[in-house]
Coordinates of C-alpha atoms in Angstrom, one line a residue:
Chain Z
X698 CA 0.0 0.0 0.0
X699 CA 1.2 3.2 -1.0
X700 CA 3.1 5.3 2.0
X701 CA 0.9 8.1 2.0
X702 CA -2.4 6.4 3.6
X703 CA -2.1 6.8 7.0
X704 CA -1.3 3.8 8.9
X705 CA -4.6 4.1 10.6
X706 CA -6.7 4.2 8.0
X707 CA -5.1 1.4 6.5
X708 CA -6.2 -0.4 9.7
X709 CA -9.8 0.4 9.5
X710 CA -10.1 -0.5 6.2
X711 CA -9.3 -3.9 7.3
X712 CA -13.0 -5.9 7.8
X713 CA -13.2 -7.0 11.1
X714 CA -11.8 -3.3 12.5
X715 CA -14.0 -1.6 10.7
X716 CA -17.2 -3.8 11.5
X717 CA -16.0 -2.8 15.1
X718 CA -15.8 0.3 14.8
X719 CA -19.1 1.0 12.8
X720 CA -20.8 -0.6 15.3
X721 CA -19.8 1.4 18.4
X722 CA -20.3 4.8 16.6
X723 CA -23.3 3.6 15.0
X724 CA -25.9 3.8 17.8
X725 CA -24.5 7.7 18.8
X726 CA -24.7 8.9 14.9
X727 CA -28.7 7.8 15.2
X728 CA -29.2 9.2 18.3
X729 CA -27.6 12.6 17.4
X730 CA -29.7 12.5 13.7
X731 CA -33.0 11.7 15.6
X732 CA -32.0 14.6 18.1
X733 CA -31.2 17.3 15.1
X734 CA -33.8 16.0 13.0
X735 CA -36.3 16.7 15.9
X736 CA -35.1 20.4 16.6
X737 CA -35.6 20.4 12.9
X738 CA -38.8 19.6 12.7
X739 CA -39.8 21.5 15.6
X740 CA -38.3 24.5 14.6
X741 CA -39.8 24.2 10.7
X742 CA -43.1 23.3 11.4
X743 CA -44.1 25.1 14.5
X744 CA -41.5 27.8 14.8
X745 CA -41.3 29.0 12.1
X746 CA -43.6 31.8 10.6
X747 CA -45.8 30.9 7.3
X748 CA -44.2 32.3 3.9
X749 CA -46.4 35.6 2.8
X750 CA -46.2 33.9 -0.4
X751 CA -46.3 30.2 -0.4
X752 CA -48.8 30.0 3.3
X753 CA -47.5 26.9 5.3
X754 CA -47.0 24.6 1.8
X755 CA -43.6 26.1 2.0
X756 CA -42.7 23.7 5.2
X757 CA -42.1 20.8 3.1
X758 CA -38.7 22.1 2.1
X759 CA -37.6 21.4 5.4
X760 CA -37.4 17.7 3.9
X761 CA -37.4 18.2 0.4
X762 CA -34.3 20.8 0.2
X763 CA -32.0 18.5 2.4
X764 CA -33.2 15.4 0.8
X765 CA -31.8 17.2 -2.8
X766 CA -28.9 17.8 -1.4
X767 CA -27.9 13.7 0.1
X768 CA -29.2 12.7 -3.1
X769 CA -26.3 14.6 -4.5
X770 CA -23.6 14.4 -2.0
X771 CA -24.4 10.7 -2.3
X772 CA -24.0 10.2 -5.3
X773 CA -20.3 12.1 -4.8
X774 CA -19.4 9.9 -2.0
X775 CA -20.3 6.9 -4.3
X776 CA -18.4 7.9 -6.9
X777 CA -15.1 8.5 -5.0
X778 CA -15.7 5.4 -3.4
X779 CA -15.8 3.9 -6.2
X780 CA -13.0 5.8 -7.7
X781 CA -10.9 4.4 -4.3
X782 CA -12.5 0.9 -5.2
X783 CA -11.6 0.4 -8.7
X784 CA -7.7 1.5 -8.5
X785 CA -6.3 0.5 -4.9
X786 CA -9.2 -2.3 -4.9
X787 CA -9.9 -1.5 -1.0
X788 CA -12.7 -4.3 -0.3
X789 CA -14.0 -1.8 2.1
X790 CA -14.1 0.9 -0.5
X791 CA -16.4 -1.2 -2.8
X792 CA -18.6 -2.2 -0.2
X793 CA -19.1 1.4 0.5
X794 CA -19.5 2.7 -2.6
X795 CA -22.5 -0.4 -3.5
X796 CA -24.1 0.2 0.1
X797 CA -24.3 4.3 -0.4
X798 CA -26.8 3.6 -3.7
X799 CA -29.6 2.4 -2.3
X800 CA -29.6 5.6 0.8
X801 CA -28.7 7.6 -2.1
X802 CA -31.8 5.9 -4.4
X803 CA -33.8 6.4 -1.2
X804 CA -33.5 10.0 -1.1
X805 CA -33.6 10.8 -4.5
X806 CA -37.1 9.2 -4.8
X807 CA -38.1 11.3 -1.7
X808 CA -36.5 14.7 -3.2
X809 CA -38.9 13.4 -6.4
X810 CA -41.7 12.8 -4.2
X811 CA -42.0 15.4 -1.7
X812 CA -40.9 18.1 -4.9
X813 CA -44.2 17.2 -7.0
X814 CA -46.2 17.2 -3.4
X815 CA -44.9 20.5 -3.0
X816 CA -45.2 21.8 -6.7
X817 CA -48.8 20.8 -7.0
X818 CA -50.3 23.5 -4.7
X819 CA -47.3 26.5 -6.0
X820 CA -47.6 25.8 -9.3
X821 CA -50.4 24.2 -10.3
X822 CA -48.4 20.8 -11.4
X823 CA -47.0 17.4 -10.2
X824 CA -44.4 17.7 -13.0
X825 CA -42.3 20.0 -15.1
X826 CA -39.6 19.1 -17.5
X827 CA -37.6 21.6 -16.2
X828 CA -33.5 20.9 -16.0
X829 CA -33.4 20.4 -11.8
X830 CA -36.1 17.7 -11.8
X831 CA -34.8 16.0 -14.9
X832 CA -31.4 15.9 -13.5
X833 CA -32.7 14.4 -10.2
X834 CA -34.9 12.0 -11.8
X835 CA -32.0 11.0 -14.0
X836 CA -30.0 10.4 -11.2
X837 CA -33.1 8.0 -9.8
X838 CA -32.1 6.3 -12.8
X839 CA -28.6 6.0 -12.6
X840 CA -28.6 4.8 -8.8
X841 CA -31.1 2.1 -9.7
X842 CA -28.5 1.1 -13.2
X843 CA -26.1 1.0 -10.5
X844 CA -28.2 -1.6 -7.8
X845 CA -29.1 -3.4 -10.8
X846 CA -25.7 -3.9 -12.6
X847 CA -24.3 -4.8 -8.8
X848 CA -27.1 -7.8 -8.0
X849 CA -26.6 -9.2 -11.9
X850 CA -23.3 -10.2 -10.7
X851 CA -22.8 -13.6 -9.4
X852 CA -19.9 -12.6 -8.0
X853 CA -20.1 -10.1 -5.5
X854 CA -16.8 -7.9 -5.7
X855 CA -16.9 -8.3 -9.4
X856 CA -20.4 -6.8 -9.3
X857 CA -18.9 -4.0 -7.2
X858 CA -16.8 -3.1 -9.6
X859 CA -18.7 -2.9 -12.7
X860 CA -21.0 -0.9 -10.7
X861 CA -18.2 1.1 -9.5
X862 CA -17.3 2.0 -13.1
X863 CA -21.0 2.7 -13.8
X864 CA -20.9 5.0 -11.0
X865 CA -18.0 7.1 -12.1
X866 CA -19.7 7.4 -16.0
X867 CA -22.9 8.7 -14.4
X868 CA -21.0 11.3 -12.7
X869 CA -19.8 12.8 -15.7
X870 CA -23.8 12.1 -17.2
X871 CA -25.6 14.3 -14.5
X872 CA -24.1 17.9 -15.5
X873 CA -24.1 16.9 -18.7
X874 CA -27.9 16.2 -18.8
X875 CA -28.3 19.3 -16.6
X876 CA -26.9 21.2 -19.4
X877 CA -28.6 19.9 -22.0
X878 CA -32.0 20.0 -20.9
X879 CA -31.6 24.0 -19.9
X880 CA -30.5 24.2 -23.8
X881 CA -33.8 22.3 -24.4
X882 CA -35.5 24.5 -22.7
X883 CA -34.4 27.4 -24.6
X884 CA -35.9 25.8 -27.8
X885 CA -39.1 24.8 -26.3
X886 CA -39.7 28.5 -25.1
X887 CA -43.1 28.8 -23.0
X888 CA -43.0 25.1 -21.9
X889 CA -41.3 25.7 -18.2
X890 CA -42.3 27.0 -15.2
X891 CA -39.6 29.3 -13.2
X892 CA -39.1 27.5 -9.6
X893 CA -37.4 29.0 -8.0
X894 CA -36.6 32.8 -8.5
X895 CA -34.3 34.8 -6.7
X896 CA -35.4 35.2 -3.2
X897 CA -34.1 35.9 0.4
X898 CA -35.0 32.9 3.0
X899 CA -35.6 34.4 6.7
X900 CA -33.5 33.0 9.3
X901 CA -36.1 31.5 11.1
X902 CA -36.3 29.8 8.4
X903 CA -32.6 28.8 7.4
X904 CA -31.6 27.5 10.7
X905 CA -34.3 24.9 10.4
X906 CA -33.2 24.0 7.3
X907 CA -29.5 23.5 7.8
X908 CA -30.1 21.7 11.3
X909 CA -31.9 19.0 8.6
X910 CA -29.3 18.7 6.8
X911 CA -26.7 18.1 9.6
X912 CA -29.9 15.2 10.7
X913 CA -30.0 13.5 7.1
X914 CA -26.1 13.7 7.0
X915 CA -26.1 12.0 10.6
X916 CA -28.7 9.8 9.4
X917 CA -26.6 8.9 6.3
X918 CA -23.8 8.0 7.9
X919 CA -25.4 5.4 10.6
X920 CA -27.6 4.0 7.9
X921 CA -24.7 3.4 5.5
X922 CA -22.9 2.1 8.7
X923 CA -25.6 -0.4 9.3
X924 CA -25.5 -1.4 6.1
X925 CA -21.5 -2.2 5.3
X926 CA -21.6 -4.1 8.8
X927 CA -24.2 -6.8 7.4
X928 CA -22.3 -6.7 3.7
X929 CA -19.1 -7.3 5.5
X930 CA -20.2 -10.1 7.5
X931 CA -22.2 -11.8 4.2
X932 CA -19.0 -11.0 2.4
X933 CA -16.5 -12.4 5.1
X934 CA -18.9 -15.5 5.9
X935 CA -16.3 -17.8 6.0
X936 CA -13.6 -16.1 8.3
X937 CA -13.1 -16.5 11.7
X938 CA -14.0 -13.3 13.3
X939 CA -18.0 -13.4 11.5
X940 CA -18.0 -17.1 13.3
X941 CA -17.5 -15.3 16.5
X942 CA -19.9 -12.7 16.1
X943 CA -22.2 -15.1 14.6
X944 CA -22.0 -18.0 17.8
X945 CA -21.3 -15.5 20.5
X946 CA -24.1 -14.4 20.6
X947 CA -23.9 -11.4 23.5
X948 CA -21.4 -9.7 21.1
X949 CA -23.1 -6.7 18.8
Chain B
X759 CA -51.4 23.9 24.0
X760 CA -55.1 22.8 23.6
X761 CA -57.3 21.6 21.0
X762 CA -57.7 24.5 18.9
X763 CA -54.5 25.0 17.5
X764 CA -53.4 21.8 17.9
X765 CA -56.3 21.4 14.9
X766 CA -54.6 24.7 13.7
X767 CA -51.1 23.1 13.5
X768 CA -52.5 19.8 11.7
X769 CA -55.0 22.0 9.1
X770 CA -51.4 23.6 7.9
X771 CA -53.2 26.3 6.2
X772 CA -55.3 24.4 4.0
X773 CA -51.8 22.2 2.9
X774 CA -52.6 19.8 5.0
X775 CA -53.5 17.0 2.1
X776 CA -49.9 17.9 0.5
X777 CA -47.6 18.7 3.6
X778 CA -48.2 15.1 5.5
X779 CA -48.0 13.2 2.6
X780 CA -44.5 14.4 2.3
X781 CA -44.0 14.0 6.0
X782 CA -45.1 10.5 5.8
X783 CA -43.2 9.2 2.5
X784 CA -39.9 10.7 4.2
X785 CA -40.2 9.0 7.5
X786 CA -41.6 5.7 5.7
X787 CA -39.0 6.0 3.0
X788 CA -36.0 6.2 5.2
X789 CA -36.9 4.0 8.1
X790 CA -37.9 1.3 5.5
X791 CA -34.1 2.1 4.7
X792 CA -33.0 1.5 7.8
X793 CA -34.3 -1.5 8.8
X794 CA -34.0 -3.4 5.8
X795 CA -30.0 -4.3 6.6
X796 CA -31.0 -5.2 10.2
X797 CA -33.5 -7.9 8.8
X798 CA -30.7 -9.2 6.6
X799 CA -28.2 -9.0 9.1
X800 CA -30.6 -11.1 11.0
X801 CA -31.0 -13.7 8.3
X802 CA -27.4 -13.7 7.6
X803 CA -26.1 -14.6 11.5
X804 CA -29.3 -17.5 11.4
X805 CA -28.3 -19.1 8.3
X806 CA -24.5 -18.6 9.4
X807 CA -25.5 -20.2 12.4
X808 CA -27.3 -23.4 11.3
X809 CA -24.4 -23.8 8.6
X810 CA -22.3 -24.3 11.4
X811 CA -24.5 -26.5 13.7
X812 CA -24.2 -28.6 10.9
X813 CA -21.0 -29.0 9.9
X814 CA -20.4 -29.7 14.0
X815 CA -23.0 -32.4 13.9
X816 CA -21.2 -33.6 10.9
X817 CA -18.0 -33.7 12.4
X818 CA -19.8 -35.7 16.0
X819 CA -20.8 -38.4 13.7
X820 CA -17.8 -39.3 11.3
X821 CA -15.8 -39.1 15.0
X822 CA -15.1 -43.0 15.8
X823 CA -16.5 -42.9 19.6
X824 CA -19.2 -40.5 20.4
X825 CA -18.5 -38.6 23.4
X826 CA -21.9 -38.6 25.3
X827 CA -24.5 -41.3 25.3
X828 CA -27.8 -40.3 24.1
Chain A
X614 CA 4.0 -4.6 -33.3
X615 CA 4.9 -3.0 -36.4
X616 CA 2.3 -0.5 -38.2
X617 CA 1.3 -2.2 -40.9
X618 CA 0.4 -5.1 -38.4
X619 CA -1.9 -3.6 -36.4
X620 CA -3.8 -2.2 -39.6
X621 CA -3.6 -5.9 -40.8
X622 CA -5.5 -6.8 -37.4
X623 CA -7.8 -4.1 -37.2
X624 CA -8.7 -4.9 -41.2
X625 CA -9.1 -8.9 -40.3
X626 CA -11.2 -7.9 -37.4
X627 CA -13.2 -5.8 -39.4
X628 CA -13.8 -8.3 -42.1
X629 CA -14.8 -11.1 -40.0
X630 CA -16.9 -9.2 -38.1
X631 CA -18.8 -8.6 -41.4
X632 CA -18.7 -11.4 -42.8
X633 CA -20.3 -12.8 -39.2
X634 CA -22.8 -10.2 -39.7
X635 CA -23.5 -10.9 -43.4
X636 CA -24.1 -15.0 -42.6
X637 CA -26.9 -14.0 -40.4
X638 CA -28.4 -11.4 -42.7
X639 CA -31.6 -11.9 -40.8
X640 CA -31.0 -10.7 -37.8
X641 CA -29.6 -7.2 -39.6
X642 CA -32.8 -7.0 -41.0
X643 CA -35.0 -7.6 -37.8
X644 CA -34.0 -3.9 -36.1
X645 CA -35.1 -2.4 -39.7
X646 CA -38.5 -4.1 -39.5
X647 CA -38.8 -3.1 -36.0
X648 CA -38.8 0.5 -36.4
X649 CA -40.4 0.1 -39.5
X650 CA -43.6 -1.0 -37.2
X651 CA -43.1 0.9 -34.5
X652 CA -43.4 4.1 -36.8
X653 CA -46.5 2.6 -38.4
X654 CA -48.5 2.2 -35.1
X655 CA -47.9 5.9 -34.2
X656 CA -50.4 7.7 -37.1
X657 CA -53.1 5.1 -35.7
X658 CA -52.9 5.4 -32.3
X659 CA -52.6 9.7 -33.0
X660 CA -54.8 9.6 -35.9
X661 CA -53.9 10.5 -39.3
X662 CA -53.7 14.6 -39.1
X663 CA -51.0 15.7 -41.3
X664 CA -49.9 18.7 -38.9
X665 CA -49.9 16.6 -35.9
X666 CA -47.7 14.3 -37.3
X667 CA -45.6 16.5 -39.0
X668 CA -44.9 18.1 -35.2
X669 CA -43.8 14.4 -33.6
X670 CA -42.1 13.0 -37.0
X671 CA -38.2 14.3 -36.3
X672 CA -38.2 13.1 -32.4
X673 CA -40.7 9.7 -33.4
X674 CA -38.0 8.8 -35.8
X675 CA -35.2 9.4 -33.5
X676 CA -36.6 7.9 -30.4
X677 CA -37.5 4.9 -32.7
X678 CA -34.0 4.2 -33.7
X679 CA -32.6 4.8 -30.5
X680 CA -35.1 1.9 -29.4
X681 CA -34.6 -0.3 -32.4
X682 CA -30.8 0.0 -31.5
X683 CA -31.0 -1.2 -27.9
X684 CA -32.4 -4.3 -29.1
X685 CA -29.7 -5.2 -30.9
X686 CA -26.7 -3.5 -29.0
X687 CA -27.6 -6.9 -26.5
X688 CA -26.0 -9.0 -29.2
X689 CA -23.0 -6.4 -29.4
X690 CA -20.1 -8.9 -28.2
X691 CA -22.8 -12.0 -27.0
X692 CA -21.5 -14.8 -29.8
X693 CA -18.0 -13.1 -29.0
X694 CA -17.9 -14.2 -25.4
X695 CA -19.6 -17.5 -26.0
X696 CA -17.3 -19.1 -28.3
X697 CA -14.1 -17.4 -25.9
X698 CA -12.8 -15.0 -28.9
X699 CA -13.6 -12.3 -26.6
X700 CA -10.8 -13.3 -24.0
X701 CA -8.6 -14.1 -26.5
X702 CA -8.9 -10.7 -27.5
X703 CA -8.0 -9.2 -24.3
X704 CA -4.9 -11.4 -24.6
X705 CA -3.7 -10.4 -27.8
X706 CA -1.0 -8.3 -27.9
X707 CA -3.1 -5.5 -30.4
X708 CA -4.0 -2.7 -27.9
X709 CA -7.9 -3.8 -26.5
X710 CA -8.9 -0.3 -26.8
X711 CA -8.3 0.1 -31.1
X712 CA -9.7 -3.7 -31.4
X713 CA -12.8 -2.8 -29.9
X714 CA -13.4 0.2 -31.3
X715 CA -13.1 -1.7 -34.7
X716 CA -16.1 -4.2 -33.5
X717 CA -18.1 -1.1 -32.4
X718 CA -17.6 0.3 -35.7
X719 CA -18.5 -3.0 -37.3
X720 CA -21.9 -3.3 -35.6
X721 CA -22.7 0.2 -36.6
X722 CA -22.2 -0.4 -39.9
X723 CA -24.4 -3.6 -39.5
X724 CA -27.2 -1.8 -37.2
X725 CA -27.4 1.6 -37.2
X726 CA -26.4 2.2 -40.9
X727 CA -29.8 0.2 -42.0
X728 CA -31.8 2.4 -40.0
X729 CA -30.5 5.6 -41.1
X730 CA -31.1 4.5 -44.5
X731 CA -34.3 4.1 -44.1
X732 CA -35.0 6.4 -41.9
X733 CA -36.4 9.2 -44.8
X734 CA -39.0 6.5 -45.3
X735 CA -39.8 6.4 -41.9
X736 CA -39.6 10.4 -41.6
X737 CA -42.1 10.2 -44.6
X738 CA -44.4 8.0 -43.4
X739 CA -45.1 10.8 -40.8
X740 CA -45.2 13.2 -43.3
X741 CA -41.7 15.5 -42.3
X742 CA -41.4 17.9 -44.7
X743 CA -38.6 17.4 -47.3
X744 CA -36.5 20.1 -46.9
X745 CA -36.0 19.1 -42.9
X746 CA -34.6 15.4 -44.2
X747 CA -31.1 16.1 -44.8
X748 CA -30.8 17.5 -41.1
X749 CA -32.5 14.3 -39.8
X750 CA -30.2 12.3 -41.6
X751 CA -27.4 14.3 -40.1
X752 CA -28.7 14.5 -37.1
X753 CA -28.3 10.5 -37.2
X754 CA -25.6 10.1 -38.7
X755 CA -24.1 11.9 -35.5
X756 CA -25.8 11.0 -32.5
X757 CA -26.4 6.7 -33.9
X758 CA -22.2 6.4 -33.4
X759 CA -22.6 7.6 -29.9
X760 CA -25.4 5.7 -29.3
X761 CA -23.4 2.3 -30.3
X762 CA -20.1 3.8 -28.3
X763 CA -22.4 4.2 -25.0
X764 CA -23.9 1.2 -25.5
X765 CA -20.4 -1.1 -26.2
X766 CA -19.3 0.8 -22.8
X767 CA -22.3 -0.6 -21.0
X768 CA -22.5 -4.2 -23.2
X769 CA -19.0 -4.5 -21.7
X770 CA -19.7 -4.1 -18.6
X771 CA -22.7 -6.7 -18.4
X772 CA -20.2 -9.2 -20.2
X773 CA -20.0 -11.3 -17.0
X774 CA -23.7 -11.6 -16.3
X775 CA -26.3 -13.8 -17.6
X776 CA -29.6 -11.6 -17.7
X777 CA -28.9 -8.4 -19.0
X778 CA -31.7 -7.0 -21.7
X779 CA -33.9 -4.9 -19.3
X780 CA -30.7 -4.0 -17.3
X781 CA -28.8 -2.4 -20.5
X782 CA -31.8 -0.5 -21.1
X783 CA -32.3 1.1 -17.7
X784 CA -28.5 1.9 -18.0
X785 CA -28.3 3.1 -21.1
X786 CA -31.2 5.6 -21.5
X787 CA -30.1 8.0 -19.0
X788 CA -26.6 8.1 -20.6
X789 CA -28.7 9.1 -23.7
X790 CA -30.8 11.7 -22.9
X791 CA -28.7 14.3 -24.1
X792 CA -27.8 13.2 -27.5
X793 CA -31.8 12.7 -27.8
X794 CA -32.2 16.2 -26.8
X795 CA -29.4 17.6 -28.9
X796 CA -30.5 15.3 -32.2
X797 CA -34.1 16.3 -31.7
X798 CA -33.4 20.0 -31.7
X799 CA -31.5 19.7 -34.5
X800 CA -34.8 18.9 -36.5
X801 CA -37.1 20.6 -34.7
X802 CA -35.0 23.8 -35.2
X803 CA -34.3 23.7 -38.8
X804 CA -38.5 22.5 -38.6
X805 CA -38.8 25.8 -37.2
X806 CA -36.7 27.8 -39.9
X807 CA -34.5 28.4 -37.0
X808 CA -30.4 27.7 -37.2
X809 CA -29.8 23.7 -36.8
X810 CA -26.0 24.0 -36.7
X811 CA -25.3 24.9 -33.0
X812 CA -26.9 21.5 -31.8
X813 CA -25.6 19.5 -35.0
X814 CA -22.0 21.1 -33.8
X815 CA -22.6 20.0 -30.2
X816 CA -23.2 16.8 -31.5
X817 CA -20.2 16.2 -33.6
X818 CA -17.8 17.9 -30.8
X819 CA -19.1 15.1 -28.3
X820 CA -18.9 12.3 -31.1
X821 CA -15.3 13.5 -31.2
X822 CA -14.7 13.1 -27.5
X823 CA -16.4 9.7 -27.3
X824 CA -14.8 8.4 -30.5
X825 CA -11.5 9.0 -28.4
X826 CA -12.9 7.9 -24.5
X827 CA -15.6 5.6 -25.2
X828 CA -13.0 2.5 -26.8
X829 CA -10.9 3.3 -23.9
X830 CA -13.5 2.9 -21.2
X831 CA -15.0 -0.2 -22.7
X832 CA -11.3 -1.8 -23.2
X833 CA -11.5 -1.0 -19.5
X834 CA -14.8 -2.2 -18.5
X835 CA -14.4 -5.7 -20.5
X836 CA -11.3 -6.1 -18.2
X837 CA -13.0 -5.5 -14.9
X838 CA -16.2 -7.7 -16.2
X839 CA -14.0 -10.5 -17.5
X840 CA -12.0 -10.7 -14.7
X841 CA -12.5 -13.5 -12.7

């Protein structure tokens, strides 16, 4: 391994470490997204003052706007785990990068969801082809080429790392259908509606807003932790320390 | 706070029927999310487990004596 | 490996490739038919109105042989990694990268090149007016070659699985999305009497870019997906 990673790193990328080490921090990562998301909540729905525009129908970017935002950070954690993955072939790296796409698929479909839920009432429509939603639900797309290519695998780290390559070409897709649609959009003058103009959010507003994201990135993180500890164990079967953990069965 | 605008809060100024719907499929959505790799962590260890149990049992009968009576 | 042996190889490759494609002249013609029906079923379920058809024949055609493509970008490198002539030519010592890109040029010429011939039949059968035809046919003969480069990138990829029709597709159109949108607006502008070039010249500068990356990539998909 090249001299520059840290030895500790190098450690923790090693299975059995890491299983351990998910698992202790796990528990505290949940507890402090459940705590943030609640102050969240609590400050966006009942604190907060109805927009003079948009009435109360504006409280749904409390989840919408931070859900946008994992979709996308995600997808950028994916792809430099997969990056990692496919040229130092880090086992840990690949399990990473497969386990982030369905969290990442998860809140994508919610940013979807909770945007058309939102749009109906503000603009009279579940749907516009307008460049951010076409972007986002390309994205949808690409997470789910990415689960799918993974599972057609029979074997699993060879799965991984197709997917991993996917991964890294749908990173250089997204802008590029960003871009294009907005040049569609020129052509087809008439057809969009403007989201989101230029406007100046209250603070009683913001704070709510970036304590939700802080929550979902908590949230991210202990989900994602969750999940590499059960790949790891399905993926290290065999070894000794999953028979421990698997016949001892007071240890986490 | 009493009944009143506790009704107040939930009626959302008339965005009720769009604002819990959102609520809900962000709450369902991710806790689905989360316990999905619990529930196949739990398969996993079972069927880990009984793999074991019998490969042991396996390994009680090709031994020449058995160590216990039955 | 001397110069005139790797044109050698990449001519041999090319040849047999053909001549593969030629012995089962059949399945050339079944994408052909395909969009052929396709573009018949769209006047009946719309109705026959000239003007309505007219507006929906550039994108109809294009989203037709996009779809008629797919189906047969599955059988890409399929006989290839059956009989093991794949793997052998991962092993030879030509560069992977130049070989493939010779067997992507080979089913282009076997696919895509039928469908762009007839494509001004399919464009008339819809009724686009004559003067927008050349553009659609340039508009193809741009954005097909990127279709089949995007598609070899992802056919590599699937190389080691078993099931992987629906897959390619839900992996492939998003990748495709903006040469749809660029090839489209090529003929709905010069539809419009508006300037075509700026979206044909888009076109051509990314068919330029994948010409270069996509071989590349796919050379290095095929390795990840073959390795064992």
């Amino acid at each position: 391994m090249s001299k520059w990673i840290p030895l500790w790193l190098h450690k923790l990328s090693s299975p059995p470490t890491f299983y351990r080490f998910a698992g202790a921090l796990r528990p505290w990562l949940l507890a402090l997204a459940l705590l943030t998301g609640a102050i969240a909540l609590y400050g966006g729905l009942v604190l907060a003052p109805a927009d003079y525009q948009q009435g109360d129908a504006y409280r749904i970017i409390f989840i919408h706007v931070p859900s946008a935002w994992m979709s996308l950070f995600i997808y950028g954690v994916m792809g430099f785990a997969a990056f990692v993955a496919l040229v130092w072939r880090i086992k840990l790296a690949e399990v990473v990068a497969m386990e982030s796409a369905p969290i990442g698929a998860a809140f994508t479909f919610i940013t979807l969801v909770t945007g058309s839920l939102w749009g109906k009432p503000m603009w009279g429509t579940w749907w516009t082809w307008d460049a951010r939603l076409t972007s986002e639900l390309v994205l949808l797309f690409l997470y789910l080429g990415v689960i799918g290519l993974y599972h057609a695998f029979e074997d699993r780290r060879q799965g991984a790392r197709a997917a991993a390559f996917l991964a890294l070409i749908g990173i250089i897709n997204v802008p590029i259908v960003h871009f294009s649609v907005n040049w569609w959009n020129t052509l087809h003058q008439g057809s969009t509606i403007r989201l989101l103009g230029p406007s100046t959010i209250a603070p009683g507003m913001l704070w709510p807003l970036l304590t939700m994201m802080l929550a979902t990135k908590f949230y991210y993180l202990a989900s994602l932790f969750g999940r590499v500890r059960t790949d790891l164990l399905d993926l290290e079967s065999g070894k000794d320390w999953v028979r421990t953990i698997a016949t001892g069965s007071t240890l986490q | 706070m009493n009944g009143g605008s506790l009704q107040h809060f939930f009626a959302m100024g008339g965005y009720a029927g769009y604002l819990w719907p959102a609520y809900a499929v962000f709450f369902v959505v991710l806790f689905v999310d989360f316990l999905a790799p619990l529930l196949r962590r739990r398969r996993l260890l079972r069927e880990l487990r009984a793999r074991l149990a019998r490969k042991a049992a396996r390994q009680s009968r090709q031994a020449p004596t058995p160590t216990e009576p039955a | 490996m001397s110069r005139p042996g790797l044109a050698n190889a990449c001519a041999a490759m090319l040849r047999r490739d053909l001549t593969l494609a030629w012995r089962r002249r059949g399945d050339i013609a079944m994408p052909v038919l395909y969009a052929l029906i396709v573009t018949m079923l769209f006047p009946f379920a719309l109705g026959p109105e000239d003007t309505l058809l007219q507006r929906i024949a550039g994108g109809v055609v294009l989203v037709t042989i996009l779809l008629a493509m797919l189906l047969a970008l599955d059988a890409m490198f399929s006989s290839d990694i059956e009989d093991g002539s794949l793997e052998q030519l991962v092993l030879a010592p030509q560069p992977l990268a130049l070989m493939l890109a010779v067997k992507i040029l080979a089913h282009w010429l076997t696919t895509a090149l039928p469908l762009i011939v007839i494509s001004p039949l399919l464009a008339g059968m819809l009724h686009l007016p004559t003067a927008v035809m050349p553009v659609l046919v340039l508009a193809l003969l741009l954005s097909t070659p990127m279709l089949s480069l995007l598609g070899a990138i992802l056919v590599a990829l699937t190389a080691g699985t078993r099931r992987s029709g629906m897959l390619l597709a839900l992996m492939l159109l998003p990748l495709c999305v903006p040469v749809v949108i660029f090839a489209a607006g090529a003929v709905a502008a010069s539809q419009q009497g508006l300037p075509w070039l700026a979206p044909i010249a888009w076109l051509g500068a990314a068919l330029v870019l994948l010409l270069v990356l996509a071989p590349l990539a796919c050379a290095a998909a095929l390795r990840i997906a073959l390795d064992a």
